[in-house]
mmCIF file of C-alpha atoms in Angstrom:
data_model
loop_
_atom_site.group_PDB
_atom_site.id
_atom_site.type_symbol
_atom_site.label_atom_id
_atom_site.label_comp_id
_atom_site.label_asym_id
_atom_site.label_seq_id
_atom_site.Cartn_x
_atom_site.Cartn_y
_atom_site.Cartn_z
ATOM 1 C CA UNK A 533 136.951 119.988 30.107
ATOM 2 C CA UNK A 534 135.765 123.406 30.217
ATOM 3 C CA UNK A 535 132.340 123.832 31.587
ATOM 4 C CA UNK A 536 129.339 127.013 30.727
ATOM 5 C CA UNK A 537 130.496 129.898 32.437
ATOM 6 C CA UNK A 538 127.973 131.290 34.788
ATOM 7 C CA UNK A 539 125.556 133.563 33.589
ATOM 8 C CA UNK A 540 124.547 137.034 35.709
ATOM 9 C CA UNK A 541 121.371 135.560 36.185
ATOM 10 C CA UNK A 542 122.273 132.938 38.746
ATOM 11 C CA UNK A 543 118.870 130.666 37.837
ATOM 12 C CA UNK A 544 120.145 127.756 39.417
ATOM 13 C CA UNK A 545 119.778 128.994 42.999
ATOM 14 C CA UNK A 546 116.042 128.825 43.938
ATOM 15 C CA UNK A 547 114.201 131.507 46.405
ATOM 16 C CA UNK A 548 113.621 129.910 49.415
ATOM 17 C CA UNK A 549 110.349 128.492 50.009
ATOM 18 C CA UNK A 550 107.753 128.741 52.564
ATOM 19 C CA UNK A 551 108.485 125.344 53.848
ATOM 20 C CA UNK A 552 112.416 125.747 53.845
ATOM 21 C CA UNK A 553 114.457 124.799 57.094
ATOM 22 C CA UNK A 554 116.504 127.600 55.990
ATOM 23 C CA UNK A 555 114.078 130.146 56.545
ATOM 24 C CA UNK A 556 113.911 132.372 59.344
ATOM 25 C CA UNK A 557 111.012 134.409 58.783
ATOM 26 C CA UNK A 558 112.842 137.868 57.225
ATOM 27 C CA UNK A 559 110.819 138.812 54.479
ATOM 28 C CA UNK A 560 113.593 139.566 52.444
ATOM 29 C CA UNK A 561 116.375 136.532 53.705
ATOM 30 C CA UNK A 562 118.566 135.158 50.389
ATOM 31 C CA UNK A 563 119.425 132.024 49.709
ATOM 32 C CA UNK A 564 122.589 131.084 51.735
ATOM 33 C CA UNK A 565 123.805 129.534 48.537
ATOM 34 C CA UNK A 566 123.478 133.027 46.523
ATOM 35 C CA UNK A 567 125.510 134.433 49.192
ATOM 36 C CA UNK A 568 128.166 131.903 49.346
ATOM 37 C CA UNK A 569 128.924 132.244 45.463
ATOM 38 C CA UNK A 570 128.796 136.146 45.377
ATOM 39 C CA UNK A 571 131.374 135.704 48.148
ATOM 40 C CA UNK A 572 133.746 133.038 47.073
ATOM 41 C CA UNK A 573 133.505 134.625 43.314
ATOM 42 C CA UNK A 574 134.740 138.480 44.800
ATOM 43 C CA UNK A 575 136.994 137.482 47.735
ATOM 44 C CA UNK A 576 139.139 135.380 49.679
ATOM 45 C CA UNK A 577 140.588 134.472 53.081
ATOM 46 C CA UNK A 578 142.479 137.626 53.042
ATOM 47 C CA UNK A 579 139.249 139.991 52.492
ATOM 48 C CA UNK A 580 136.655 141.639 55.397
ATOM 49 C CA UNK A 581 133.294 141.281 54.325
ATOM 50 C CA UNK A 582 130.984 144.167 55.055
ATOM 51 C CA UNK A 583 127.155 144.065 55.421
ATOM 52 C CA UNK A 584 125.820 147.293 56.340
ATOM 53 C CA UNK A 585 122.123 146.532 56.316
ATOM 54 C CA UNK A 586 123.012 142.622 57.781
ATOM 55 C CA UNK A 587 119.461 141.945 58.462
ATOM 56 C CA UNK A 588 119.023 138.064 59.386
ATOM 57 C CA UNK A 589 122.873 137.552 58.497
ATOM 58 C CA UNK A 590 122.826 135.749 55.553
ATOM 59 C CA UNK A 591 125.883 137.608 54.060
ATOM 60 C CA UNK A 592 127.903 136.777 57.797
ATOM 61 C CA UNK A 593 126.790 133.126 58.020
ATOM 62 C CA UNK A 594 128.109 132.351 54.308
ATOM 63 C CA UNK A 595 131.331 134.650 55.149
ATOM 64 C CA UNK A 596 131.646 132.826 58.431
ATOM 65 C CA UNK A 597 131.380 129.284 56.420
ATOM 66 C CA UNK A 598 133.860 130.806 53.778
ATOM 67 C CA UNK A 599 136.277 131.325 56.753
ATOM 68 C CA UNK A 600 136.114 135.188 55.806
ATOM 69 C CA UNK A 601 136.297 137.783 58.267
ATOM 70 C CA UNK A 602 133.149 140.231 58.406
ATOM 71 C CA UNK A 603 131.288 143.291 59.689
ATOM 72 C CA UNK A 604 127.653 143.481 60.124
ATOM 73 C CA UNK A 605 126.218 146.704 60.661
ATOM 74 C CA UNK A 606 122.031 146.834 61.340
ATOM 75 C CA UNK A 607 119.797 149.326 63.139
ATOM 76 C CA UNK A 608 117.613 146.923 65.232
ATOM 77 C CA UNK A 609 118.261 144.612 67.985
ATOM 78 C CA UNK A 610 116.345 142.135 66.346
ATOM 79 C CA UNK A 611 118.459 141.362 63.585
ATOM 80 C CA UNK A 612 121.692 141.829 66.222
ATOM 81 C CA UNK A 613 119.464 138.836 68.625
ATOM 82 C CA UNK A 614 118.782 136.826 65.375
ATOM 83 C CA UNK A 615 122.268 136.811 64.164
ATOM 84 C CA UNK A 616 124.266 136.314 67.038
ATOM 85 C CA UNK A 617 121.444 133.165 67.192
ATOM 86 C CA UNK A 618 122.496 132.011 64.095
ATOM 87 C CA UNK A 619 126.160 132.185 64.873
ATOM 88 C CA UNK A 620 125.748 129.897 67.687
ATOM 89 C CA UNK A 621 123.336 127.573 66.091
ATOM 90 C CA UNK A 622 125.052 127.178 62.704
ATOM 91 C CA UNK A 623 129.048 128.086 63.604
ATOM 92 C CA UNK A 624 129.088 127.415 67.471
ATOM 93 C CA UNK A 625 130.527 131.343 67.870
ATOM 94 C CA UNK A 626 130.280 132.809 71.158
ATOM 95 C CA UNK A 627 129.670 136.576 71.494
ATOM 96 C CA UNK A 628 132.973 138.254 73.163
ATOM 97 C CA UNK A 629 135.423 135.653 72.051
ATOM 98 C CA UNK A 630 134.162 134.813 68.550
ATOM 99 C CA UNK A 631 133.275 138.108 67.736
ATOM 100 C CA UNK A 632 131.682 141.264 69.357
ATOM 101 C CA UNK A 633 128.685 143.479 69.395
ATOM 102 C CA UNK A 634 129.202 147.382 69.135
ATOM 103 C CA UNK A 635 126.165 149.133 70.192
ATOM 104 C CA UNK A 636 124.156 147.376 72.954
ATOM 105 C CA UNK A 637 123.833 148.027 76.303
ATOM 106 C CA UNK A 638 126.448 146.208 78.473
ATOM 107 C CA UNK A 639 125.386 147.890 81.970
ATOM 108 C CA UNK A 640 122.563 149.014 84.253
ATOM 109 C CA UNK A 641 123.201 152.610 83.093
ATOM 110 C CA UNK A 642 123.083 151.910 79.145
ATOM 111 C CA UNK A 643 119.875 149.753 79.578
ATOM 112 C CA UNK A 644 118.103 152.919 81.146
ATOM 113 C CA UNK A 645 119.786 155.092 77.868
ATOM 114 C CA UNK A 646 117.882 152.546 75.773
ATOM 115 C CA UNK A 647 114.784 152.402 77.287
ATOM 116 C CA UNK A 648 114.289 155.929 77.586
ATOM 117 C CA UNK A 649 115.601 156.075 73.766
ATOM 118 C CA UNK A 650 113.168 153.676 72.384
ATOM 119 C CA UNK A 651 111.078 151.674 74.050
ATOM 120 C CA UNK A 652 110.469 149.128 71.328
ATOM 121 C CA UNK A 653 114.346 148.494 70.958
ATOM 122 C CA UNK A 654 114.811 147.658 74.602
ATOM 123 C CA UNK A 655 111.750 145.570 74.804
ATOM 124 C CA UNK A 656 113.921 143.417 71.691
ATOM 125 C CA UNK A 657 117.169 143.990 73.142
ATOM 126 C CA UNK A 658 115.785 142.471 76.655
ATOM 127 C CA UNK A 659 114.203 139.677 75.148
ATOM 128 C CA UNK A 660 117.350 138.421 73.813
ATOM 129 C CA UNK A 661 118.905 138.101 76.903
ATOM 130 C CA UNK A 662 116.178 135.624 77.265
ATOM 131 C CA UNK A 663 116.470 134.197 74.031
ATOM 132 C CA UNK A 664 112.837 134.811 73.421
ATOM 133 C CA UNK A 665 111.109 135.776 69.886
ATOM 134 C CA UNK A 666 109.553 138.761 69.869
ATOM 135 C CA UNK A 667 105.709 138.071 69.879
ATOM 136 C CA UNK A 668 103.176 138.961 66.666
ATOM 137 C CA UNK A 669 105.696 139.376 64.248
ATOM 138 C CA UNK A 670 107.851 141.319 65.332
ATOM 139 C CA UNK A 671 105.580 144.337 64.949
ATOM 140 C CA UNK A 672 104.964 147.443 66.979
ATOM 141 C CA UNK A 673 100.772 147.307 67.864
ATOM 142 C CA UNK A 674 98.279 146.802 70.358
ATOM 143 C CA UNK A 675 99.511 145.815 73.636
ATOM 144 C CA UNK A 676 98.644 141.652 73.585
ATOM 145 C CA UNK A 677 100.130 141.296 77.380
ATOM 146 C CA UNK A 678 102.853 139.075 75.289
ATOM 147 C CA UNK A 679 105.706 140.703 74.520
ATOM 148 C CA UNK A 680 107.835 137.607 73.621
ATOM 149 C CA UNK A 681 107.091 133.843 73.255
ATOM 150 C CA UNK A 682 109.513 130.566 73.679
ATOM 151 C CA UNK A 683 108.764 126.990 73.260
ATOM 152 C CA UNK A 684 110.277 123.634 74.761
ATOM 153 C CA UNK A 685 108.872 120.251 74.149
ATOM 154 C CA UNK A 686 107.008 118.580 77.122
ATOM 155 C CA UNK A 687 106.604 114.790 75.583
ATOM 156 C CA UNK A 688 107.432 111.968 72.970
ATOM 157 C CA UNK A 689 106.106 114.149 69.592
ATOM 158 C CA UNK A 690 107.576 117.287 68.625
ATOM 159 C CA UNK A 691 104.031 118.826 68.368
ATOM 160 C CA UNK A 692 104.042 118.014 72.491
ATOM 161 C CA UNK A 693 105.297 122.087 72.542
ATOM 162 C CA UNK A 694 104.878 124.419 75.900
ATOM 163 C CA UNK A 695 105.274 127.893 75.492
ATOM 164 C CA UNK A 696 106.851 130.732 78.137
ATOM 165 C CA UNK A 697 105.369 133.857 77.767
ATOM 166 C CA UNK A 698 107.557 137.301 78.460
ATOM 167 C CA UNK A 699 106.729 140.540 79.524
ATOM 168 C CA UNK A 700 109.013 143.302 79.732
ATOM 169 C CA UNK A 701 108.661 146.307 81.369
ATOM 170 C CA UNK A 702 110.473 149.878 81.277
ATOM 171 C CA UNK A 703 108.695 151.822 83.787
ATOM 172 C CA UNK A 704 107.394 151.556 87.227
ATOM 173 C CA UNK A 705 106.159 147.750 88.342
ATOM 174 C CA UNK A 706 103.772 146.797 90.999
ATOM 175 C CA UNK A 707 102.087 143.859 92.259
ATOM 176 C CA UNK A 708 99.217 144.462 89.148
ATOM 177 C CA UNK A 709 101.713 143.476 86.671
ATOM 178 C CA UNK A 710 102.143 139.761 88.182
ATOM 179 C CA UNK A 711 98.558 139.686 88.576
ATOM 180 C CA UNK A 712 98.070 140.583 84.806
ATOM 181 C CA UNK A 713 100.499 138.107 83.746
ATOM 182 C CA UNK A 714 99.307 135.537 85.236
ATOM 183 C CA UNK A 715 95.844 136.075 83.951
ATOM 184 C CA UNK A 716 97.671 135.967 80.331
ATOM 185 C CA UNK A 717 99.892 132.795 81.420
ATOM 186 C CA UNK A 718 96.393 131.211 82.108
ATOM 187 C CA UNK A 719 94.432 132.566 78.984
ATOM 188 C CA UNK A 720 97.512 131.542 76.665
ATOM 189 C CA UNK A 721 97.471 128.259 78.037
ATOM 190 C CA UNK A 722 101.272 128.718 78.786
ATOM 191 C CA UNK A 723 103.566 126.675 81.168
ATOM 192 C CA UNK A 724 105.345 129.594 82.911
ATOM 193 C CA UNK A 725 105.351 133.557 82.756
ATOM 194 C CA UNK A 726 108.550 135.425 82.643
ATOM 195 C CA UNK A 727 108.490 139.305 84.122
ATOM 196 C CA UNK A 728 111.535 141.299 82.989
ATOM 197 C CA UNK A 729 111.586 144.614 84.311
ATOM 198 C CA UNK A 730 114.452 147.245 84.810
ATOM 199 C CA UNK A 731 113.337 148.607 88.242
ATOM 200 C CA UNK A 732 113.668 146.023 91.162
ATOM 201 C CA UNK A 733 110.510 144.252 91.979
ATOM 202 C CA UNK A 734 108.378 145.049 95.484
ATOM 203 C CA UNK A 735 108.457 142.646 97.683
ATOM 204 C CA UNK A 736 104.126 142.382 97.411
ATOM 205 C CA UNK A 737 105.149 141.218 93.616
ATOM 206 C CA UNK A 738 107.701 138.449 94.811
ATOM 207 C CA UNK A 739 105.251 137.288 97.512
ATOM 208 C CA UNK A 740 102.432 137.334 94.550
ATOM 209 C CA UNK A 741 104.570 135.812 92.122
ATOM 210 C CA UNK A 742 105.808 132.917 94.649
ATOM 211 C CA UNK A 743 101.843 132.224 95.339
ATOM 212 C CA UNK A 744 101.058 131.457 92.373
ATOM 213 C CA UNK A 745 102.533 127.966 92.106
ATOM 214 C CA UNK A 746 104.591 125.682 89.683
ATOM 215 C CA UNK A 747 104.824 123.920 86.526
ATOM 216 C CA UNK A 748 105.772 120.370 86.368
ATOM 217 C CA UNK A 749 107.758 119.178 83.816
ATOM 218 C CA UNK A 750 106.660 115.877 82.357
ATOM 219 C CA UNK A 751 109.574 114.538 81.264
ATOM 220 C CA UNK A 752 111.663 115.219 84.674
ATOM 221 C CA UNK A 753 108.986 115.503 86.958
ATOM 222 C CA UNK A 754 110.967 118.772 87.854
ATOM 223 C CA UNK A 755 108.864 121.672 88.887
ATOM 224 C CA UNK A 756 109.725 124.958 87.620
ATOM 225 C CA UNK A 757 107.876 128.729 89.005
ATOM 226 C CA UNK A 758 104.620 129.545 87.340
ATOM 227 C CA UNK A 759 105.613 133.244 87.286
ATOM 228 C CA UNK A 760 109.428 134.687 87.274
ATOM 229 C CA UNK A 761 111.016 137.732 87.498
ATOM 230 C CA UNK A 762 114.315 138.619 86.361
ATOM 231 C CA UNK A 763 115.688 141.781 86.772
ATOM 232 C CA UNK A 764 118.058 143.303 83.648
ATOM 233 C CA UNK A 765 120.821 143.748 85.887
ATOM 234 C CA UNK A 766 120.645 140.127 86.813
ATOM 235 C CA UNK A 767 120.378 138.975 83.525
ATOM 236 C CA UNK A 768 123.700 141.030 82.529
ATOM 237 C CA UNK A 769 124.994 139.412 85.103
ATOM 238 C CA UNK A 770 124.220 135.654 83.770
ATOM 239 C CA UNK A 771 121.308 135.053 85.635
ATOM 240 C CA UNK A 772 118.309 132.975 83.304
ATOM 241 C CA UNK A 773 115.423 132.082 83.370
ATOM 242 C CA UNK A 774 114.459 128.377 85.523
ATOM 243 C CA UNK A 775 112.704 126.415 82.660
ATOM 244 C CA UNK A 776 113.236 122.839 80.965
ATOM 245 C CA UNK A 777 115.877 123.130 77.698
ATOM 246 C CA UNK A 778 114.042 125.754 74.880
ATOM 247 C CA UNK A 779 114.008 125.803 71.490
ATOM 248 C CA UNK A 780 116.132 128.048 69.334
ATOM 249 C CA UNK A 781 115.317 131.610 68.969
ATOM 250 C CA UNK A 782 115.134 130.589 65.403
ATOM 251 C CA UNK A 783 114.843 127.720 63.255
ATOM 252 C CA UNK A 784 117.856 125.730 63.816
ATOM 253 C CA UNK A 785 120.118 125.001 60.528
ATOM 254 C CA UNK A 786 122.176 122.473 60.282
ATOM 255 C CA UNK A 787 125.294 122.969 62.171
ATOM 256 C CA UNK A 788 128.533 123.664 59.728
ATOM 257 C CA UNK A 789 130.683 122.517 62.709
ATOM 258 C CA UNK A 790 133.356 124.828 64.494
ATOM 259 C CA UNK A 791 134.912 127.678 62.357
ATOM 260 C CA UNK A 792 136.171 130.760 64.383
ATOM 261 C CA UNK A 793 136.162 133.203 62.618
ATOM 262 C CA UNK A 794 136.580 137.009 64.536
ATOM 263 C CA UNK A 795 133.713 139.178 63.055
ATOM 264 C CA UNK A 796 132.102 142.141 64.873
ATOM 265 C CA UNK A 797 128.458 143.808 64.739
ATOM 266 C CA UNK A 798 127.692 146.864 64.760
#
């Protein structure tokens, strides 16, 4: 038996709500299910589906789940760090074998063409290497001495949350910068301090960073630095940060299981 055809106002699909696991904090994210119909009504298996303002990556995560292949095209690096999140979190993808990223730095010498480009975008950029949030929203303001935040759980209740605070820096460093975040490591009431700067630290800033102690994770009893520095060359080369297992970068959805899919970003 026949059923209604579908109208073109799709009423059936609710806005996500403020309390949605779905959500991921982009003021204007769609419902994944809105996505997955427009898609599966207009294409198939066969087509490329192109976002060219991808945003969060609603359009590529129902694409992705319809086994399509896709581009995503956006002008920040926080929609590139928050997608290429969600694509590990939700579809298991791994950047440079699942799919690639056009348009980031991938060397020393395209970190400093960034930086001295827009300082905003390589303060985002960097913090996804650390798979940080950015801190406040998101928003360009009034240095807080937090430029990205990260959380891990440190007992039996989820609400037992830690956070690692990140600074990144551009310019020159000295040993006033680990002072500075450690005074904001203390005042935040944080477990560890991250310092990620593109110049090589001083030596007077690893001595001042290795004085000033450890955290001690309860669960482990393993003791992590109170204040780190990572260089951007060592984190293009794989090096992370030394902390107990953190949460997502985003809200985690439900994983859809393993569908590779080749899709690129732009």
């Amino acid at each position: 038996m026949k059923g209604v055809p579908l109208q073109d106002i799709f009423d059936d699909i609710p806005p996500i709500s403020a309390q949605s696991a779905e959500r991921l904090g982009y003021p204007t994210q769609k419902p994944l299910a809105l996505l997955e119909r427009i898609i599966a009504s207009s294409t198939d298996k066969r087509s490329i589906v192109l976002d060219p303002f991808c945003g969060c990556g609603t359009t590529i995560d129902a694409a992705q789940k319809l086994g399509c292949k896709w581009i995503g095209i956006d002008v920040t690096h926080i929609a590139t760090n928050l997608i290429k999140f969600r694509l590990k979190n939700r579809h298991h993808l791994k950047e440079g074998v699942d799919y690639r990223v056009l348009g980031e730095p991938k060397d020393l010498s395209s970190a400093k063409e960034l930086a001295s480009q827009d300082r905003y975008q390589f303060e985002w950029w960097a913090l996804g290497l650390v798979e940080a949030t950015p801190y406040q929203d998101k928003k360009k303001g009034a240095d807080t001495g937090v430029d990205g935040i990260c959380y891990f759980q440190d007992g039996k209740k989820v609400t037992d949350l830690k956070s690692i605070v990140d600074q990144v820096k551009s310019g020159n460093v000295s040993v006033k910068d680990i002072r500075e975040l450690n005074t904001v490591v203390d005042n935040k009431k944080a477990a560890t301090g991250i310092l990620i700067t593109l110049r090589p630290p001083t030596k007077p800033m690893m001595t001042e960073a290795a004085s000033k102690g450890f955290y001690e994770y309860k669960i482990t009893k393993k003791r992590y630095a109170k204040i780190q520095i990572l260089t951007i060359e060592e984190l293009l080369a794989g090096k992370q940060i030394e902390s107990p297992p953190t949460m997502p970068f985003t809200k985690k959805a439900e994983s859809v299981g393993d569908s590779h899919t080749q899709g690129k970003l732009i």
